[in-house]
Amino acid sequence: MSRLLEIKNLDVSFEQEQGLARALRGVDFLLSSGETHALVGESGSGKTVTSMAIMGLLPIPPGKINQGEILFQGKNLLMLTESEKRILRGKEIGMIFQEPAKYLNPAYKIGEQIAETLMTHFQTDRKAATQQALEFLHLVGLGKNKRVLGSYPHELSGGMKQRAMIAMAICCHPALLIADEPTTALDVTLQLQILRLIHRLKRKFTMGILFISHDLGVVNEISDKISVIYAGKIVESATKNQLFENPLHPYTKLLLLSIPDAAKRGTRLRVIPGTVPDAEHIPAGCSFHPRCPLAEDICHGEIPASIDYDSGHFAACHFVGKKWIDSSK
Amino acid sequence: MDRFIEIKNLVKLYFGHGFFDRNRLAVRAVDNVSLGIHRNTVFGLVGESGCGKSTLARAILYLDPPTSGEVWFDGTLLGGLSVNEIRTFRKRMQIVFQDPNSALNPKMRIEESLAEGLINRGVTAKARTARIEKLLDLVGIAPALRGRYPHEFSGGQKQRIVVARALTMEPDFLALDEPVSNLDVSIQAQIINLLLDLKQELSLTYLFISHDLNLVAYVSDQIGVMYNGKLVELASADEMMANPCHPYTMKLFSSVPGKQAIDGPTANGNIGAVREKLPSRPSDCCLYADQCSIADRGCRHAQPDLHEIRKEHYVACFKI
């Protein structure tokens, strides 16, 4: 598989009144073509900043890219001019967002919004573009009639809006699709349908998907590979099976243990003490050390390097494999 | 076991706005729901957004009095009380909302937020301070922080404070309306453990509302599944997880991420799951019939009622 998207040592910060917020502190990430790679983390861990940096949508200033590169099909996206980025966005890289209601224009009909994308990128005339838009709506399960085509966003339900947005994101056959929490705002029964839809479209168009989520259950369902991000740094990166069967980083382990499940009834949930650090006050050394049961002196001062432990299973921890003493009881 | 809370045929209707529409029925939000909650247990209520879970909780607490039906709270019929009596009575039942950010007044110090109920009950200043410090300690917030404002706390801490505030009046019953949905994954477990500890220590009874089945299965003793304002299945948590019977329950359970193959059908061309508005009139058919895989003509001519299929396991479906 070829390297579709490679992020190397990306460092992004935001200048704020309260001080410098270090949103990303050297993120490394590799996505091969045709693969679904999930980026998992809690709020404020830098998931969305990563996707915005790829799309070239970071507000600069106050944002600042201190170092690193984003290679998309070999091109460094950070070196492109604004007009080059504009050609890339939508055509080569599609994006779907958490709240479709926010990202669809309420004043235009769905059909017009999809056709506009096609007309901009392929210089299609309106009639052909509308015809294609109808086909894409059919593809995402919105039926082959013209009702949705001529509807305004407010006339559609949440699930239909999300489907319409997916149609818009894939209508130019992008090589990369960024899905930023696409199912968080939806009910469970709809969530599964949207996940399946994304999965099927990935096969059909052999897209690479960067799937951003905070929900390990959803990620388990859809992804081939998973990277866990904590306080602006990837702490563990592995295939889905490696990560769920043998998590190496204590943060990943604890996250998996803390998820409630019917099988854990009657037992206490394992808790990660403390809270996620905010980007202005990231602890020195390993950023997880104040909450980590394995932490020793070295963790306070030295940032652990990301090491390959098992054919592509990377973890950044000084004490991978150290005996786990469960102190929660 | 005695039934601490007993709800009989509860109905909540919402009518249109304005002079001409005021008799026009707009939404049948809760439709003929009956259930009982035992003392010191957790009743989990699941369903998709808009199915009437929160409305039911508000109706039980008489925050939005039900249109008809009875709510018995520890032997007292709430509908028989006057407005003032309800107000006094309500100190025994409290509610915790989903979003701690909007549940706390940003301009009040947290001790002021916690003191409000106590002031209304005429508790002296000294006793108030003692009680607030004790409660904050109980939920894991250092009492020394009581003079701070909500924005100085994280989301998880704010939810702890909201729980502490709900406990100021020493209630017996808490309605928890999606208490952890807005919190980070690593914080959710902290709050759930706290709630379960408090339940033991203070012998509380919970109505736990959530759309997260894994969570409800973990915390609840009994589970009720709601669909379009109706209770479609009711059973103990173990029984519900082992033997879900109603087709909607089964669909809900199979939608839990990680339970089903991603390669399954995508419901192409089928927008059936994209549900339209709640029906405003009692249609004389099973409300789930249009989406049900096992529905036949009979399902479209009458509404199924909850009936017992096994001990303490109730299902509202003709085909079971």
XYZ file of C-alpha atoms in Angstrom:
649
model
C 0.000 0.000 0.000
C 1.243 3.432 -0.850
C 1.632 6.245 1.616
C -1.335 8.520 1.179
C -0.925 10.868 4.089
C 2.085 11.222 6.285
C 2.358 13.672 9.133
C 5.835 14.207 10.507
C 6.528 15.873 13.821
C 3.683 18.372 13.482
C 3.774 21.049 16.147
C 0.952 23.592 16.384
C 0.398 26.205 19.040
C -2.093 28.975 19.664
C -1.229 32.396 21.037
C -3.775 33.285 23.688
C -4.229 35.826 26.436
C -3.792 33.127 29.047
C -0.522 32.061 27.456
C 0.704 29.726 24.776
C -1.563 26.748 24.146
C 0.397 23.843 22.736
C -2.280 22.046 20.752
C -0.011 19.560 18.966
C 3.433 18.658 20.245
C 5.043 16.603 17.501
C 2.396 14.368 15.960
C 3.579 11.533 13.704
C 0.989 9.727 11.689
C 0.869 7.526 8.617
C -2.184 6.660 6.563
C -1.911 4.294 3.611
C -4.294 4.450 0.704
C -7.472 2.442 1.097
C -7.090 2.254 4.874
C -9.249 3.570 7.681
C -7.052 5.055 10.345
C -8.779 6.273 13.487
C -7.489 9.069 15.649
C -8.896 8.604 19.140
C -8.678 11.040 22.010
C -10.644 13.046 24.514
C -11.794 16.612 24.001
C -8.887 19.007 23.820
C -6.371 16.338 22.881
C -5.754 17.786 19.415
C -7.849 15.594 17.128
C -9.656 18.398 15.376
C -6.577 20.616 15.204
C -4.856 17.808 13.302
C -7.663 17.574 10.772
C -7.829 21.353 10.389
C -4.073 21.475 9.784
C -4.411 18.875 7.022
C -7.206 20.849 5.378
C -5.252 24.081 5.754
C -8.086 25.582 7.740
C -6.202 26.572 10.881
C -6.745 30.202 11.819
C -3.258 31.744 11.520
C -2.800 33.814 13.700
C -3.573 33.026 16.554
C -2.516 29.562 15.409
C 1.074 28.877 14.457
C 2.690 25.847 12.855
C 6.053 25.706 14.558
C 7.494 22.753 12.712
C 6.705 19.544 10.922
C 5.309 18.594 7.562
C 2.132 17.102 6.193
C 2.813 14.994 3.112
C -0.208 14.168 0.994
C 0.678 11.944 -1.977
C 4.244 13.199 -1.573
C 3.369 16.934 -1.586
C 3.926 18.994 1.534
C 0.563 20.615 2.176
C 2.068 23.277 4.404
C 4.057 24.693 1.445
C 1.074 25.168 -0.862
C -0.347 28.567 -1.742
C -3.932 29.403 -0.842
C -5.193 28.816 -4.398
C -3.435 25.453 -4.618
C -5.011 24.453 -1.321
C -8.391 25.466 -2.625
C -8.079 23.094 -5.575
C -7.063 20.300 -3.235
C -9.834 20.806 -0.692
C -13.018 19.117 -1.757
C -11.443 17.491 -4.796
C -8.574 15.463 -3.356
C -9.519 15.655 0.301
C -13.158 15.511 1.383
C -14.357 16.199 4.873
C -17.460 15.431 6.925
C -18.167 17.069 10.214
C -19.844 16.245 13.485
C -22.823 18.538 13.110
C -24.124 18.487 9.567
C -26.605 21.215 10.435
C -23.759 23.647 10.996
C -21.882 22.916 7.808
C -24.693 22.847 5.282
C -25.754 26.238 3.972
C -29.334 26.758 5.168
C -30.145 29.115 2.303
C -29.408 26.700 -0.560
C -31.088 23.495 -1.597
C -29.135 20.276 -1.060
C -28.928 19.631 -4.803
C -27.507 23.082 -5.470
C -24.847 22.641 -2.808
C -23.645 19.333 -4.230
C -23.794 20.607 -7.815
C -21.782 23.662 -6.842
C -18.907 21.455 -5.685
C -18.934 19.569 -8.991
C -19.152 22.756 -11.040
C -16.215 24.324 -9.180
C -13.881 21.376 -9.475
C -14.797 19.873 -12.830
C -16.273 22.838 -14.727
C -19.395 20.742 -15.338
C -22.468 22.611 -16.504
C -25.352 22.928 -14.077
C -27.602 20.389 -15.715
C -25.020 17.597 -15.745
C -23.904 18.477 -12.236
C -27.463 18.247 -10.916
C -27.844 14.874 -12.598
C -24.646 13.662 -10.935
C -25.769 15.063 -7.589
C -28.896 12.938 -7.859
C -26.797 9.839 -8.450
C -24.672 10.565 -5.404
C -27.757 11.055 -3.259
C -28.934 7.659 -4.403
C -25.533 6.220 -3.527
C -25.747 7.429 0.069
C -29.228 6.017 0.474
C -31.379 9.088 0.039
C -33.465 7.608 -2.750
C -33.478 8.293 -6.435
C -36.318 10.789 -6.507
C -35.802 14.497 -6.622
C -37.354 15.272 -3.263
C -34.102 15.519 -1.315
C -32.388 17.268 -4.211
C -34.875 20.113 -3.948
C -34.999 20.231 -0.149
C -33.434 22.788 2.118
C -31.304 21.425 4.995
C -33.964 22.249 7.596
C -36.429 19.963 5.839
C -34.227 16.936 6.468
C -33.675 14.983 9.671
C -30.247 14.661 11.286
C -29.419 11.337 9.679
C -30.496 12.553 6.243
C -28.388 15.691 6.607
C -25.357 13.610 7.501
C -25.958 11.446 4.430
C -26.279 14.545 2.265
C -22.997 15.839 3.635
C -21.296 12.526 2.891
C -22.612 12.753 -0.680
C -21.088 16.210 -0.956
C -17.761 15.081 0.459
C -17.340 12.151 -1.921
C -18.806 13.650 -5.099
C -15.354 14.501 -6.480
C -13.922 11.049 -5.674
C -11.372 12.282 -3.140
C -8.375 10.094 -2.330
C -8.694 11.003 1.331
C -11.815 11.465 3.406
C -11.564 13.098 6.805
C -14.473 12.168 9.056
C -14.493 14.291 12.202
C -16.812 12.590 14.709
C -19.381 11.887 11.972
C -21.762 9.928 14.203
C -21.489 11.658 17.569
C -24.659 13.692 17.097
C -26.698 10.717 15.887
C -28.745 8.025 17.613
C -27.264 4.540 17.946
C -29.383 2.924 15.250
C -28.483 5.660 12.778
C -24.872 5.584 13.863
C -24.437 2.018 12.679
C -25.995 2.818 9.320
C -23.714 5.798 8.750
C -20.640 3.772 9.739
C -21.599 1.057 7.299
C -22.208 3.620 4.598
C -18.761 5.145 5.083
C -17.202 1.699 5.079
C -18.948 0.717 1.860
C -18.038 3.936 0.101
C -14.414 3.471 1.118
C -14.380 0.103 -0.670
C -16.143 1.476 -3.714
C -13.841 4.430 -4.228
C -10.717 3.026 -2.489
C -10.416 6.089 -0.337
C -8.181 6.475 2.669
C -10.171 7.578 5.688
C -8.950 9.556 8.641
C -11.633 8.815 11.210
C -11.678 11.061 14.238
C -13.603 9.947 17.295
C -13.630 9.789 21.070
C -15.634 6.573 21.137
C -13.555 3.389 21.235
C -16.620 1.287 20.447
C -17.232 3.107 17.179
C -13.554 2.969 16.320
C -13.486 -0.767 16.972
C -16.253 -1.111 14.427
C -14.799 0.781 11.510
C -11.036 1.163 11.600
C -8.065 -0.842 10.365
C -5.540 1.094 12.392
C -5.864 3.240 15.494
C -3.743 6.023 16.914
C -4.462 7.255 20.420
C -3.715 10.920 21.020
C -3.250 12.481 24.443
C -2.435 16.133 25.110
C -1.212 16.774 21.564
C 0.960 13.696 21.148
C 0.292 10.220 19.790
C 0.851 7.818 22.687
C 0.029 4.561 20.940
C -0.459 3.483 17.351
C -1.334 -0.015 16.198
C -3.699 -2.146 14.160
C -7.158 -2.558 15.620
C -6.522 -6.083 16.889
C -3.172 -5.246 18.421
C -4.632 -2.293 20.259
C -7.726 -3.993 21.638
C -6.070 -7.282 22.502
C -2.783 -6.012 23.816
C -2.810 -2.303 24.662
C 0.683 -1.194 25.650
C 0.315 2.366 26.879
C -1.243 2.743 30.349
C -3.611 5.443 29.055
C -5.033 3.097 26.426
C -5.281 0.281 28.950
C -7.144 2.426 31.439
C -9.471 3.842 28.788
C -10.466 0.356 27.720
C -10.990 -0.701 31.331
C -13.105 2.319 32.225
C -15.787 1.718 29.599
C -19.004 0.514 31.247
C -20.385 -2.751 29.977
C -23.051 -5.219 31.041
C -20.349 -7.790 31.774
C -18.839 -5.515 34.433
C -22.040 -5.276 36.468
C -21.525 -5.289 40.190
C -17.844 -4.414 39.910
C -16.438 -0.939 40.248
C -15.280 0.730 37.063
C -11.563 1.339 36.789
C -11.045 5.074 36.995
C -8.354 7.290 35.528
C -7.699 9.778 38.326
C -7.461 13.488 37.619
C -8.417 15.315 34.455
C -7.107 15.906 30.945
C -4.482 18.684 31.097
C -5.388 21.834 29.198
C -3.126 22.914 26.389
C -1.649 25.814 28.386
C -0.420 23.647 31.246
C 0.908 20.423 29.828
C 2.967 18.561 32.434
C 6.689 18.234 31.792
C 8.052 14.880 30.727
C 5.427 12.342 29.796
C 2.195 14.348 29.757
C 0.269 11.432 31.252
C 2.488 10.966 34.307
C 0.251 12.773 36.882
C -2.539 10.278 36.156
C -0.435 7.206 35.489
C -0.215 4.286 37.945
C 3.171 3.259 36.521
C 4.863 6.650 36.733
C 8.326 6.908 38.249
C 10.854 9.733 38.474
C 12.011 9.405 34.880
C 8.450 10.135 33.637
C 8.492 13.577 35.258
C 11.475 14.769 33.286
C 11.843 12.827 30.085
C 9.389 12.593 27.207
C 9.289 8.922 26.185
C 10.103 8.176 22.554
C 7.676 6.245 20.403
C 9.096 2.763 19.955
C 7.962 -0.103 17.741
C 7.276 -3.035 20.047
C 5.572 -5.492 17.743
C 5.598 -5.113 13.946
C 4.008 -1.692 13.702
C 2.698 -1.442 17.248
C 4.121 1.841 18.494
C 3.858 3.112 22.056
C 5.426 6.067 23.816
C 5.963 4.991 27.407
C 9.040 4.394 29.548
C 7.505 1.362 31.187
C 5.825 -0.737 28.541
C 5.458 -4.216 29.972
C 6.019 -3.125 33.563
C 3.989 -5.134 36.016
C 0.595 -3.569 36.526
C -0.372 -3.047 40.132
C -4.086 -2.407 40.380
C -4.480 0.126 43.127
C -8.104 0.965 42.448
C -9.521 -1.565 44.864
C -39.870 -5.489 47.710
C -42.076 -2.466 48.025
C -42.568 -0.238 45.075
C -41.088 3.092 45.971
C -42.329 4.862 42.884
C -45.359 3.647 41.026
C -46.489 5.202 37.764
C -49.866 4.313 36.357
C -51.006 5.116 32.816
C -49.014 8.305 32.625
C -49.808 10.471 29.602
C -48.193 13.756 28.679
C -49.569 15.705 25.739
C -48.352 18.983 24.376
C -50.790 21.310 22.699
C -50.368 23.963 20.054
C -49.472 27.538 20.882
C -51.749 30.549 20.605
C -55.461 31.097 20.998
C -56.637 29.151 17.962
C -54.245 26.235 18.341
C -54.524 25.711 22.051
C -56.875 22.758 21.693
C -54.979 21.271 18.785
C -52.959 18.310 19.955
C -49.376 18.763 18.820
C -47.341 15.976 20.387
C -48.137 12.818 22.283
C -44.833 12.828 24.147
C -45.498 10.156 26.757
C -48.247 7.710 25.971
C -49.787 5.552 28.668
C -46.640 4.533 30.529
C -46.858 2.407 33.662
C -43.863 1.287 35.663
C -42.640 0.737 39.183
C -39.273 1.484 40.756
C -38.183 -0.407 43.864
C -36.489 1.281 46.769
C -32.709 1.639 46.492
C -32.543 0.332 42.932
C -31.665 1.870 39.591
C -34.254 1.979 36.852
C -32.575 2.502 33.474
C -34.575 4.138 30.727
C -33.225 3.825 27.172
C -34.423 5.091 23.842
C -33.410 7.324 21.007
C -33.567 11.092 21.160
C -37.097 12.409 21.028
C -38.733 9.237 22.354
C -39.956 10.955 25.514
C -37.400 9.835 28.124
C -36.770 13.281 29.540
C -40.436 14.249 29.376
C -41.267 11.183 31.430
C -38.694 12.144 34.066
C -40.030 15.683 34.245
C -43.582 14.402 34.510
C -42.676 12.064 37.366
C -41.194 14.985 39.291
C -44.232 17.120 38.429
C -41.934 19.715 36.857
C -44.228 19.343 33.848
C -47.337 17.830 35.425
C -48.678 14.907 33.415
C -51.868 15.320 31.387
C -53.355 12.255 32.989
C -52.263 9.257 34.996
C -51.003 8.750 38.514
C -47.599 9.066 40.116
C -47.305 7.446 43.539
C -44.194 8.405 45.456
C -43.617 6.322 48.583
C -47.331 5.978 49.167
C -48.266 9.563 48.304
C -50.274 10.400 45.197
C -48.503 13.429 43.739
C -51.515 14.477 41.676
C -53.501 14.910 44.889
C -51.164 17.531 46.312
C -51.582 21.291 45.897
C -48.878 23.331 44.184
C -47.425 24.369 47.521
C -47.479 20.869 48.883
C -45.709 19.619 45.772
C -43.045 22.225 46.286
C -42.405 21.035 49.804
C -42.582 17.442 48.722
C -40.100 17.927 45.937
C -37.188 18.105 48.321
C -37.450 14.339 48.363
C -36.882 14.103 44.619
C -34.236 15.864 42.607
C -32.980 15.871 39.055
C -29.481 15.986 37.543
C -29.245 17.235 33.977
C -27.005 16.313 31.109
C -24.992 19.474 30.718
C -23.334 20.687 33.920
C -22.215 23.864 32.152
C -25.746 25.152 31.763
C -27.069 23.693 35.011
C -24.947 25.971 37.211
C -25.487 29.717 37.304
C -22.171 31.177 36.101
C -22.604 34.283 38.268
C -23.049 32.409 41.536
C -20.285 30.955 43.634
C -20.842 27.260 44.007
C -21.588 27.626 47.716
C -24.370 30.068 46.798
C -25.771 27.593 44.277
C -25.730 24.874 46.884
C -27.178 27.096 49.597
C -30.267 28.215 47.675
C -32.443 25.251 48.538
C -31.305 25.320 52.169
C -32.130 29.031 52.492
C -35.629 28.332 51.203
C -36.011 25.728 53.914
C -34.862 28.180 56.564
C -31.635 26.442 57.519
C -29.347 28.662 59.573
C -26.171 30.030 58.027
C -23.929 27.976 60.265
C -25.744 24.727 59.546
C -25.728 25.584 55.835
C -21.963 25.944 55.699
C -21.463 22.710 57.558
C -23.826 20.866 55.262
C -22.276 22.305 52.082
C -18.777 21.371 53.193
C -19.901 17.879 54.022
C -21.598 17.449 50.640
C -18.662 18.771 48.639
C -16.417 16.395 50.511
C -18.831 13.569 49.754
C -18.673 14.146 45.997
C -14.921 14.577 45.983
C -14.541 18.364 45.728
C -12.244 19.998 48.293
C -14.545 22.062 50.568
C -11.972 24.878 50.459
C -12.996 25.514 46.833
C -16.583 26.379 47.749
C -16.061 30.107 47.118
C -15.142 29.581 43.479
C -17.228 30.177 40.384
C -18.347 27.372 38.010
C -15.937 28.408 35.236
C -13.006 27.600 37.480
C -13.930 23.921 37.457
C -13.619 21.246 34.783
C -16.654 19.511 33.301
C -16.330 16.472 35.549
C -15.966 18.640 38.662
C -19.010 20.682 37.650
C -21.062 17.515 37.317
C -19.921 16.512 40.823
C -21.103 19.900 42.083
C -24.461 19.469 40.366
C -24.825 16.093 42.068
C -23.918 17.684 45.418
C -26.547 20.368 44.850
C -29.184 17.748 44.090
C -28.298 16.092 47.403
C -28.563 19.221 49.594
C -32.200 18.539 50.443
C -31.489 14.921 51.376
C -33.697 13.441 48.670
C -34.630 9.782 48.405
C -34.941 9.806 44.655
C -32.752 11.211 41.889
C -33.699 11.434 38.234
C -30.403 11.340 36.320
C -31.005 12.645 32.823
C -27.975 11.583 30.750
C -25.619 12.521 33.591
C -22.393 11.572 31.825
C -23.059 12.044 28.103
C -21.319 15.407 27.998
C -18.231 14.250 29.849
C -14.952 12.897 28.561
C -14.523 9.152 28.463
C -11.934 9.102 31.239
C -14.191 11.233 33.470
C -17.398 9.253 32.877
C -16.221 6.319 34.962
C -15.416 8.635 37.890
C -18.946 10.066 37.937
C -20.617 6.664 37.521
C -18.628 5.217 40.425
C -19.527 8.271 42.502
C -23.235 7.884 41.742
C -23.227 4.191 42.612
C -21.331 4.850 45.861
C -23.774 7.574 46.853
C -26.675 5.271 46.125
C -25.306 2.778 48.643
C -24.289 5.289 51.288
C -27.461 7.365 51.238
C -29.813 4.557 50.112
C -31.024 6.483 47.094
C -33.283 5.386 44.273
C -32.360 6.370 40.730
C -34.148 6.841 37.459
C -31.210 6.647 35.071
C -31.841 7.990 31.582
C -29.374 7.354 28.814
C -29.099 6.456 25.177
C -25.963 4.415 25.874
C -27.012 0.793 26.262
C -23.706 -0.411 27.644
C -23.900 2.173 30.375
C -27.536 1.457 31.246
C -26.833 -2.267 31.317
C -23.966 -1.630 33.699
C -25.743 0.579 36.234
C -29.376 -0.563 36.202
C -31.314 -3.193 38.062
C -34.320 -2.822 35.803
C -34.443 -1.534 32.240
C -37.289 0.044 30.300
C -37.057 0.638 26.558
C -39.038 3.557 25.157
C -40.103 4.133 21.600
C -42.184 7.063 20.408
C -43.521 7.838 23.862
C -44.444 4.266 24.698
C -42.729 1.747 26.870
C -42.184 -1.232 24.563
C -40.242 -3.535 26.868
C -39.625 -3.759 30.580
C -37.513 -6.321 32.433
C -34.712 -6.778 34.905
C -31.313 -5.848 33.499
C -30.054 -9.427 33.393
C -33.208 -10.676 31.709
C -33.181 -7.792 29.220
C -29.577 -8.398 28.210
C -30.069 -12.165 27.926
C -33.489 -12.164 26.253
C -34.420 -8.956 24.476
C -37.792 -9.691 22.866
C -39.292 -6.621 21.240
C -38.021 -6.117 17.676
C -37.103 -2.518 18.501
C -35.078 -3.572 21.533
C -33.255 -6.096 19.416
C -32.507 -3.487 16.799
C -31.247 -1.113 19.474
C -29.037 -3.777 21.031
C -27.580 -4.876 17.733
C -26.697 -1.273 16.901
C -24.286 -1.012 19.801
C -20.883 -0.421 18.221
C -18.622 -3.420 18.249
C -21.513 -5.876 18.317
C -22.134 -6.248 14.611
C -20.110 -6.590 11.458
C -19.469 -3.406 9.588
C -20.090 -5.210 6.321
C -23.781 -5.642 7.040
C -26.533 -4.082 4.979
C -26.492 -0.302 4.764
C -30.200 0.062 4.288
C -29.558 1.447 0.846
C -32.469 3.404 -0.487
C -34.198 2.847 2.800
C -34.611 5.999 4.770
C -37.053 4.312 7.070
C -34.726 4.750 10.017
C -34.891 8.469 9.465
C -37.928 8.885 11.590
C -40.424 11.641 10.999
C -42.105 13.512 13.832
C -43.895 11.817 16.689
C -47.427 10.942 15.687
C -49.821 13.418 17.238
C -52.921 11.223 17.226
C -53.298 7.796 18.684
C -53.161 5.892 15.452
C -54.791 2.514 15.820
C -51.698 0.581 14.871
C -48.434 -0.425 16.460
C -46.204 2.643 16.170
C -43.237 0.513 15.240
C -45.063 -1.478 12.559
C -43.648 0.486 9.618
C -40.085 -0.343 10.548
C -40.659 -3.749 12.025
C -39.359 -6.827 10.259
C -41.979 -9.153 11.684
C -45.083 -6.943 11.484
C -48.143 -8.235 9.700
C -51.611 -6.855 9.019
C -52.760 -7.370 12.580
C -50.082 -4.975 13.805
C -51.612 -2.207 11.716
C -55.063 -2.519 13.180
C -54.517 -2.375 16.917
C -52.044 -1.070 19.443
C -50.217 -3.695 21.473
C -50.181 -3.296 25.258
C -47.486 -4.424 27.640
C -48.088 -8.000 28.655
C -46.052 -10.334 30.796
C -44.254 -13.033 28.821
C -42.070 -14.334 31.620
C -41.883 -13.400 35.239
C -41.298 -9.651 35.480
C -40.643 -9.376 31.755
C -43.151 -7.243 29.866
C -43.287 -6.680 26.118
C -45.650 -4.618 23.985
C -45.753 -6.633 20.793
C -48.363 -8.894 19.217
C -45.832 -11.302 17.798
C -44.116 -12.309 21.018
